[in-house]
Amino acid sequence: EMQLVPSGGGSVQAGGSLTLSCLASGFTPNDRDMGWYRQRGGRGRGCALVAATNSDGSTYYEDSVKGRFNISRDNEKKTLYLQMDALRPDDTATYYCADSDPVTGWAYFLPYCSTLRVQGAQVSVSS
């Protein structure tokens, strides 16, 4: 059974840093496109893909996190990382790691992250 288990969430003050990890099991993530979504609170915020690292070596970052977040992977450890620096209160969210659909690719925005059916990691940034 494929599982993605995140860790490393927590609370931090604005300007601080956190690193999220996501351990994959039940499949080989090396040849998959992997990424992080987040669900922020508030009406209509939805579930947005914030960073992705693809099997072809390309990366994607949502505009609001460019220059602050860095996505990486350790294929030997089957672990995906998201280094988050210069955190802002608006980064407060539940973060989810996921792989892309092998047929349709990435969905850059979803109504709800619950459709990913993976665990989330809570990140809280205070001002």
Short mmCIF file of C-alpha atoms in Angstrom, two decimals:
data_model
loop_
_atom_site.label_atom_id
_atom_site.label_comp_id
_atom_site.label_asym_id
_atom_site.label_seq_id
_atom_site.Cartn_x
_atom_site.Cartn_y
_atom_site.Cartn_z
CA GLU A 1 0.00 0.00 0.00
CA MET A 2 1.34 3.40 -0.98
CA GLN A 3 1.85 5.73 1.95
CA LEU A 4 3.21 9.25 2.33
CA VAL A 5 3.85 10.30 5.92
CA PRO A 6 4.84 13.91 6.60
CA SER A 7 6.71 15.22 9.63
CA GLY A 8 8.41 18.39 10.79
CA GLY A 9 5.48 20.74 11.13
CA GLY A 10 5.23 23.11 14.06
CA SER A 11 4.92 26.69 15.19
CA VAL A 12 7.38 29.44 14.39
CA GLN A 13 7.52 33.21 14.42
CA ALA A 14 7.48 35.22 11.22
CA GLY A 15 10.89 35.21 9.58
CA GLY A 16 11.72 31.78 10.95
CA SER A 17 12.35 28.48 9.20
CA LEU A 18 10.95 24.98 9.20
CA THR A 19 11.73 21.85 7.22
CA LEU A 20 9.04 19.37 6.34
CA SER A 21 9.88 15.76 5.51
CA CYS A 22 7.75 13.14 3.82
CA LEU A 23 8.64 9.46 3.97
CA ALA A 24 7.31 7.33 1.12
CA SER A 25 6.57 3.66 1.42
CA GLY A 26 4.87 1.06 -0.73
CA PHE A 27 6.23 2.54 -3.96
CA THR A 28 9.42 3.90 -5.48
CA PRO A 29 9.26 7.69 -5.55
CA ASN A 30 12.47 8.03 -7.55
CA ASP A 31 10.74 8.04 -10.89
CA ARG A 32 7.67 9.95 -9.78
CA ASP A 33 6.89 13.63 -9.75
CA MET A 34 6.57 14.60 -6.09
CA GLY A 35 5.34 17.78 -4.47
CA TRP A 36 3.79 19.66 -1.58
CA TYR A 37 0.29 21.11 -1.40
CA ARG A 38 -1.09 23.33 1.30
CA GLN A 39 -4.55 24.10 2.58
CA ARG A 40 -4.83 27.50 4.22
CA GLY A 41 -7.75 28.57 6.36
CA GLY A 42 -10.34 31.02 5.21
CA ARG A 43 -13.13 30.99 2.71
CA GLY A 44 -12.18 29.95 -0.79
CA ARG A 45 -8.47 29.45 -0.08
CA GLY A 46 -8.52 25.94 -1.49
CA CYS A 47 -5.63 23.53 -1.83
CA ALA A 48 -2.68 24.81 -3.81
CA LEU A 49 0.42 23.08 -5.11
CA VAL A 50 3.27 25.13 -3.66
CA ALA A 51 6.32 23.17 -4.81
CA ALA A 52 7.14 20.15 -6.94
CA THR A 53 10.21 18.23 -8.03
CA ASN A 54 9.75 16.19 -11.14
CA SER A 55 11.41 13.06 -12.46
CA ASP A 56 12.83 15.03 -15.40
CA GLY A 57 14.74 17.25 -12.97
CA SER A 58 12.46 20.27 -13.28
CA THR A 59 10.97 22.06 -10.29
CA TYR A 60 7.91 24.19 -9.74
CA TYR A 61 7.23 26.84 -7.10
CA GLU A 62 4.06 28.78 -6.58
CA ASP A 63 4.77 32.51 -6.91
CA SER A 64 4.28 33.37 -3.24
CA VAL A 65 6.99 30.93 -2.10
CA LYS A 66 9.62 31.51 -4.78
CA GLY A 67 12.96 32.40 -3.23
CA ARG A 68 11.79 31.28 0.24
CA PHE A 69 10.96 27.57 -0.13
CA ASN A 70 13.20 24.85 -1.51
CA ILE A 71 12.03 21.36 -2.44
CA SER A 72 14.41 18.43 -2.57
CA ARG A 73 14.38 14.68 -2.39
CA ASP A 74 16.65 11.91 -1.13
CA ASN A 75 15.85 8.91 -3.28
CA GLU A 76 17.89 6.52 -1.15
CA LYS A 77 15.89 7.48 1.91
CA LYS A 78 12.64 7.70 -0.10
CA THR A 79 12.10 11.08 1.49
CA LEU A 80 10.83 14.37 0.11
CA TYR A 81 11.74 17.63 1.84
CA LEU A 82 10.44 21.18 1.88
CA GLN A 83 12.78 23.74 3.38
CA MET A 84 10.78 26.84 4.29
CA ASP A 85 12.60 30.07 5.11
CA ALA A 86 11.44 33.62 5.78
CA LEU A 87 8.09 32.26 6.85
CA ARG A 88 5.10 34.59 6.89
CA PRO A 89 1.81 34.37 8.79
CA ASP A 90 0.13 33.71 5.43
CA ASP A 91 2.14 30.48 5.15
CA THR A 92 0.10 29.09 8.02
CA ALA A 93 -1.54 25.98 6.61
CA THR A 94 -1.70 22.23 6.64
CA TYR A 95 0.90 20.88 4.24
CA TYR A 96 0.50 17.64 2.30
CA CYS A 97 2.99 15.70 0.20
CA ALA A 98 1.73 13.92 -2.87
CA ASP A 99 2.70 12.57 -6.24
CA SER A 100 1.23 13.74 -9.50
CA ASP A 101 -1.32 11.81 -11.50
CA PRO A 102 0.69 9.64 -13.92
CA VAL A 103 -1.77 10.41 -16.73
CA THR A 104 -2.90 14.02 -16.20
CA GLY A 105 0.15 15.39 -14.31
CA TRP A 106 -0.12 18.01 -11.60
CA ALA A 107 -3.35 19.61 -10.48
CA TYR A 108 -2.12 23.06 -9.44
CA PHE A 109 -5.26 23.82 -7.48
CA LEU A 110 -7.83 21.60 -5.81
CA PRO A 111 -10.93 22.57 -3.86
CA TYR A 112 -9.80 20.53 -0.85
CA CYS A 113 -6.57 18.79 0.09
CA SER A 114 -8.61 15.98 1.63
CA THR A 115 -9.02 14.63 -1.91
CA LEU A 116 -5.31 13.75 -1.84
CA ARG A 117 -6.07 11.20 0.88
CA VAL A 118 -2.74 11.65 2.63
CA GLN A 119 -1.80 12.90 6.07
CA GLY A 120 -0.99 16.56 6.56
CA ALA A 121 1.53 18.47 8.68
CA GLN A 122 0.39 21.65 10.41
CA VAL A 123 2.54 24.77 10.10
CA SER A 124 1.66 27.84 12.14
CA VAL A 125 3.47 31.14 11.68
CA SER A 126 2.82 33.92 14.15
CA SER A 127 3.49 37.60 13.57
#
